[in-house]
Coordinates of N, CA and C in Angstrom, one line a residue:
X1184 N 8.0 -23.1 15.0 CA 7.4 -24.0 15.5 C 8.2 -25.2 15.4
X1185 N 7.5 -26.3 15.8 CA 8.0 -27.4 16.2 C 7.6 -28.2 15.0
X1186 N 8.1 -29.7 15.2 CA 7.4 -30.9 14.5 C 6.9 -31.6 15.5
X1187 N 6.0 -32.7 15.6 CA 5.5 -33.4 16.7 C 5.5 -34.8 16.3
X1188 N 5.6 -35.8 17.3 CA 5.2 -37.3 16.9 C 3.6 -37.0 17.6
X1189 N 3.2 -39.0 17.9 CA 2.2 -39.4 18.1 C 2.3 -38.7 19.5
X1190 N 0.8 -37.8 20.3 CA 0.8 -38.0 21.8 C 0.5 -38.7 23.1
X1191 N -0.1 -39.6 22.2 CA -1.2 -40.7 23.6 C -1.9 -41.2 21.7
X1192 N -2.3 -42.6 23.1 CA -3.5 -43.5 22.4 C -4.8 -43.1 22.2
X1193 N -5.1 -41.9 23.1 CA -6.3 -41.6 22.8 C -7.0 -40.8 21.7
X1194 N -8.1 -41.3 21.2 CA -8.1 -40.8 19.7 C -8.9 -39.4 20.0
X1195 N -8.4 -38.5 19.7 CA -9.2 -37.3 19.7 C -10.6 -37.2 18.7
X1196 N -11.3 -36.5 18.9 CA -12.6 -36.5 18.5 C -12.9 -34.6 17.7
X1197 N -13.4 -34.8 16.2 CA -13.3 -33.9 15.7 C -15.2 -33.7 14.7
X1198 N -15.5 -32.4 15.3 CA -17.2 -32.4 15.0 C -17.1 -31.0 14.2
X1199 N -17.6 -30.9 13.1 CA -17.6 -29.8 12.5 C -18.7 -29.3 12.2
X1200 N -18.2 -27.8 12.1 CA -19.5 -27.1 12.7 C -20.3 -26.6 11.2
X1201 N -20.3 -25.2 11.6 CA -20.6 -24.3 10.0 C -19.4 -24.4 8.8
X1202 N -19.9 -24.5 7.5 CA -18.9 -24.8 6.3 C -19.3 -23.1 5.5
X1203 N -18.5 -22.3 5.9 CA -18.8 -21.6 4.9 C -17.7 -21.7 3.8
X1204 N -18.3 -21.4 2.1 CA -17.5 -21.1 0.7 C -16.8 -19.7 0.6
X1205 N -15.6 -19.4 0.6 CA -14.8 -18.4 1.1 C -14.0 -18.3 -0.9
X1206 N -13.9 -16.5 -1.3 CA -13.4 -17.1 -2.3 C -12.0 -17.8 -2.8
X1207 N -11.1 -18.5 -1.7 CA -10.4 -19.3 -2.5 C -10.5 -20.6 -1.7
X1208 N -11.2 -20.7 -1.1 CA -11.6 -22.1 -0.4 C -13.3 -22.3 0.4
X1209 N -12.4 -23.1 1.8 CA -13.7 -23.1 2.7 C -12.9 -22.7 4.1
X1210 N -14.2 -22.0 5.1 CA -14.3 -22.0 6.2 C -15.0 -22.8 6.9
X1211 N -14.2 -23.3 8.0 CA -15.1 -24.6 8.8 C -14.9 -23.7 10.7
X1212 N -16.2 -24.3 11.0 CA -16.1 -23.4 12.5 C -15.8 -25.2 13.3
X1213 N -15.2 -25.6 14.1 CA -14.8 -27.0 14.6 C -14.2 -27.1 15.4
X1214 N -14.8 -27.8 16.2 CA -14.9 -28.6 17.8 C -13.7 -29.5 17.9
X1215 N -12.7 -29.6 18.4 CA -11.7 -30.7 18.9 C -11.8 -30.8 20.4
X1216 N -12.1 -32.5 20.4 CA -12.3 -32.8 22.0 C -11.5 -34.3 21.8
X1217 N -9.9 -33.2 23.1 CA -8.9 -34.2 23.3 C -8.8 -34.3 24.9
X1218 N -8.2 -35.9 25.4 CA -7.7 -35.6 26.7 C -7.9 -34.5 27.2
X1219 N -7.2 -33.2 26.6 CA -7.2 -31.9 26.9 C -8.5 -31.1 27.1
X1220 N -9.9 -31.7 27.1 CA -11.0 -30.8 27.2 C -11.1 -30.7 25.7
X1221 N -12.0 -29.8 25.2 CA -12.6 -29.1 24.1 C -12.3 -27.7 23.7
X1222 N -11.8 -28.0 22.5 CA -11.3 -26.3 21.8 C -11.9 -26.0 20.3
X1223 N -12.7 -24.5 20.1 CA -12.9 -24.4 19.0 C -11.7 -23.5 18.2
X1224 N -12.0 -24.3 17.1 CA -11.0 -23.4 16.2 C -11.7 -23.1 14.9
X1225 N -11.6 -21.9 14.2 CA -11.9 -21.5 12.7 C -10.7 -21.9 11.8
X1226 N -11.5 -23.0 11.1 CA -10.2 -23.7 10.2 C -10.4 -23.2 8.3
X1227 N -9.7 -22.0 8.1 CA -9.6 -22.1 6.4 C -8.9 -23.5 5.1
X1228 N -9.1 -23.7 4.4 CA -8.7 -24.6 3.8 C -9.1 -24.1 2.3
X1229 N -8.0 -24.5 1.4 CA -7.9 -23.8 -0.3 C -8.0 -24.8 -0.8
X1230 N -9.0 -24.2 -1.7 CA -9.2 -25.4 -3.0 C -7.6 -26.0 -3.7
X1231 N -6.6 -25.4 -3.9 CA -5.3 -26.1 -3.7 C -4.9 -27.2 -3.1
X1232 N -5.2 -27.1 -1.1 CA -4.9 -28.2 -0.4 C -5.9 -29.4 -0.6
X1233 N -7.1 -28.6 -1.0 CA -8.2 -29.9 -1.2 C -7.8 -31.0 -2.5
X1234 N -7.2 -30.1 -3.2 CA -7.3 -31.2 -4.2 C -5.6 -32.1 -4.2
X1235 N -4.9 -30.7 -3.7 CA -3.9 -31.6 -3.3 C -4.5 -33.0 -1.9
X1236 N -4.7 -33.1 -1.1 CA -5.0 -34.4 -0.4 C -6.3 -34.9 -0.6
X1237 N -6.8 -34.5 -1.7 CA -8.0 -35.7 -1.5 C -7.9 -36.2 -3.7
X1238 N -7.3 -35.2 -4.0 CA -7.9 -35.0 -5.6 C -9.0 -34.8 -5.8
X1239 N -9.6 -34.1 -5.0 CA -11.2 -33.3 -5.5 C -11.9 -34.4 -5.5
X1240 N -11.6 -35.7 -4.6 CA -12.8 -36.4 -5.2 C -13.0 -37.0 -3.4
X1241 N -12.6 -35.9 -2.6 CA -13.9 -36.1 -1.4 C -14.1 -34.6 -0.6
X1242 N -15.1 -34.4 -0.1 CA -15.8 -33.5 0.3 C -15.0 -32.9 1.1
X1243 N -15.1 -31.4 1.3 CA -14.5 -30.5 1.8 C -14.3 -30.6 3.2
X1244 N -15.9 -31.1 3.8 CA -15.4 -31.3 5.2 C -14.5 -32.7 5.7
X1245 N -15.0 -33.9 4.7 CA -14.3 -34.8 5.4 C -12.8 -34.6 5.3
X1246 N -12.6 -34.1 4.3 CA -10.8 -34.2 4.4 C -10.5 -33.0 5.5
X1247 N -10.7 -32.1 5.9 CA -11.3 -31.5 6.9 C -11.1 -32.1 8.1
X1248 N -11.9 -32.6 8.4 CA -12.2 -33.5 9.5 C -10.2 -34.4 9.6
X1249 N -10.1 -35.1 8.7 CA -9.0 -36.0 8.8 C -8.0 -35.4 8.8
X1250 N -7.8 -34.0 8.5 CA -6.8 -32.9 8.5 C -6.4 -32.9 9.8
X1251 N -8.0 -32.4 10.8 CA -8.1 -32.0 12.1 C -8.2 -33.1 13.2
X1252 N -7.8 -34.1 12.4 CA -7.8 -35.3 13.4 C -6.2 -35.8 13.9
X1253 N -5.8 -36.1 12.4 CA -4.8 -36.2 12.5 C -3.7 -35.0 13.1
X1254 N -3.9 -33.9 13.2 CA -3.4 -33.2 13.9 C -3.2 -32.9 15.3
X1255 N -4.4 -32.9 16.2 CA -5.3 -33.6 17.3 C -4.8 -34.3 17.9
X1256 N -3.7 -35.3 16.9 CA -3.3 -37.2 17.2 C -2.0 -36.8 17.6
X1257 N -1.7 -35.1 17.0 CA 0.0 -35.6 17.1 C 0.6 -33.9 17.8
X1258 N -0.6 -33.0 17.7 CA -0.1 -31.8 18.2 C -0.7 -31.5 19.3
X1259 N -0.4 -30.6 20.4 CA -0.8 -30.6 21.9 C -1.8 -29.1 21.1
X1260 N -2.8 -29.8 22.4 CA -4.0 -28.8 22.1 C -3.4 -27.2 21.5
X1261 N -2.7 -26.7 22.7 CA -2.2 -25.5 23.1 C -1.8 -24.4 21.6
X1262 N -1.1 -25.6 21.4 CA 0.0 -25.5 19.8 C -0.9 -24.7 18.6
X1263 N -2.6 -25.4 18.6 CA -3.4 -25.4 17.7 C -3.6 -24.0 17.9
X1264 N -3.6 -22.9 17.2 CA -4.4 -21.5 17.2 C -5.5 -21.6 16.9
X1265 N -6.3 -21.2 17.5 CA -7.8 -20.6 17.4 C -8.4 -20.6 15.9
X1266 N -7.9 -19.4 15.2 CA -7.8 -19.6 13.7 C -6.7 -19.7 13.0
X1267 N -6.7 -21.1 12.1 CA -5.3 -21.2 11.6 C -6.4 -21.8 9.6
X1268 N -4.8 -21.8 9.1 CA -5.1 -22.2 7.3 C -4.8 -23.7 8.0
X1269 N -5.3 -25.1 7.4 CA -4.8 -26.2 7.1 C -3.7 -26.7 6.6
X1270 N -3.0 -25.7 6.0 CA -1.6 -25.9 5.8 C -0.5 -25.7 6.1
X1271 N -1.0 -24.9 8.1 CA -0.4 -25.1 8.9 C 0.1 -26.3 8.9
X1272 N -0.4 -27.4 9.0 CA -0.7 -29.0 9.6 C 0.9 -28.9 8.8
X1273 N 1.6 -28.8 7.7 CA 2.8 -29.6 6.8 C 4.0 -28.5 8.1
X1274 N 3.9 -26.8 8.6 CA 5.1 -26.6 9.7 C 4.7 -27.4 10.9
X1275 N 4.0 -28.2 11.1 CA 4.2 -28.9 12.2 C 4.0 -30.0 12.5
X1276 N 4.0 -30.7 11.7 CA 4.4 -32.3 11.4 C 4.9 -32.3 10.2
X1277 N 5.9 -33.2 10.4 CA 6.9 -33.6 9.5 C 5.9 -34.6 8.5
X1278 N 6.2 -34.5 7.1 CA 5.3 -35.2 6.4 C 4.3 -35.7 6.7
X1279 N 3.8 -34.3 7.0 CA 2.2 -34.9 7.1 C 1.2 -34.8 6.0
X1280 N 1.8 -34.5 4.7 CA 1.2 -34.7 3.6 C 0.8 -36.6 3.5
X1281 N 2.2 -37.6 3.8 CA 1.9 -38.6 3.7 C 1.5 -39.1 4.0
X1282 N 1.5 -38.8 5.7 CA 0.8 -39.0 6.9 C -1.1 -38.9 6.6
X1283 N -0.9 -37.9 6.4 CA -2.4 -38.0 5.9 C -2.9 -38.9 4.6
X1284 N -2.3 -39.3 3.7 CA -2.5 -40.2 3.0 C -2.4 -41.8 3.4
X1285 N -1.5 -41.8 4.2 CA -1.8 -43.2 4.7 C -2.4 -43.4 5.7
X1286 N -2.6 -43.0 6.8 CA -3.8 -42.7 8.0 C -5.3 -42.3 7.7
X1287 N -5.9 -41.7 6.8 CA -6.8 -41.0 6.5 C -7.1 -42.7 6.1
X1288 N -8.6 -42.4 6.1 CA -9.4 -44.0 5.9 C -10.7 -44.0 4.9
X1289 N -10.1 -43.7 3.9 CA -10.2 -42.9 2.5 C -11.4 -43.7 1.7
X1290 N -11.0 -45.0 2.0 CA -11.4 -46.5 1.1 C -13.1 -46.7 1.1
X1291 N -13.9 -46.1 2.6 CA -15.3 -46.1 1.8 C -15.6 -44.5 1.0
X1292 N -14.9 -43.6 0.5 CA -15.5 -42.8 0.1 C -15.7 -43.1 -1.8

C-alpha cells in the first residue's frame, strides 16, 4: 500500500447508512460518491480509534464520516476495499491522524 496526496478539487460525498454496534466498536454501511461514481463500503471502527480521533466527544457516525471524507479526497476509489477497518486510513495516507484533526470541522459539535 502507498501513501496518497489529494487527488482532485471536487469534494466527495459520504452517506452513512446502517450503523451497528459490535463487540469492539461499530460497523457502518457507507456510500462514497466521487467523480468516479458511487461505491458502497462496509467499514468498522474500534472504540480505541474513535477515542483517539475524537476523544470520545463526537458521535461515531460523525467521526467515521470525516474519516471517509478525508480518505475519499486522497485515495483513488479503486484502492478502498469493499470492507475495511477505519485504521486502514493510517496505512494509506501519511500523517492521517494529524490531517483528520486539522481538516475535520468539529467546531460545531
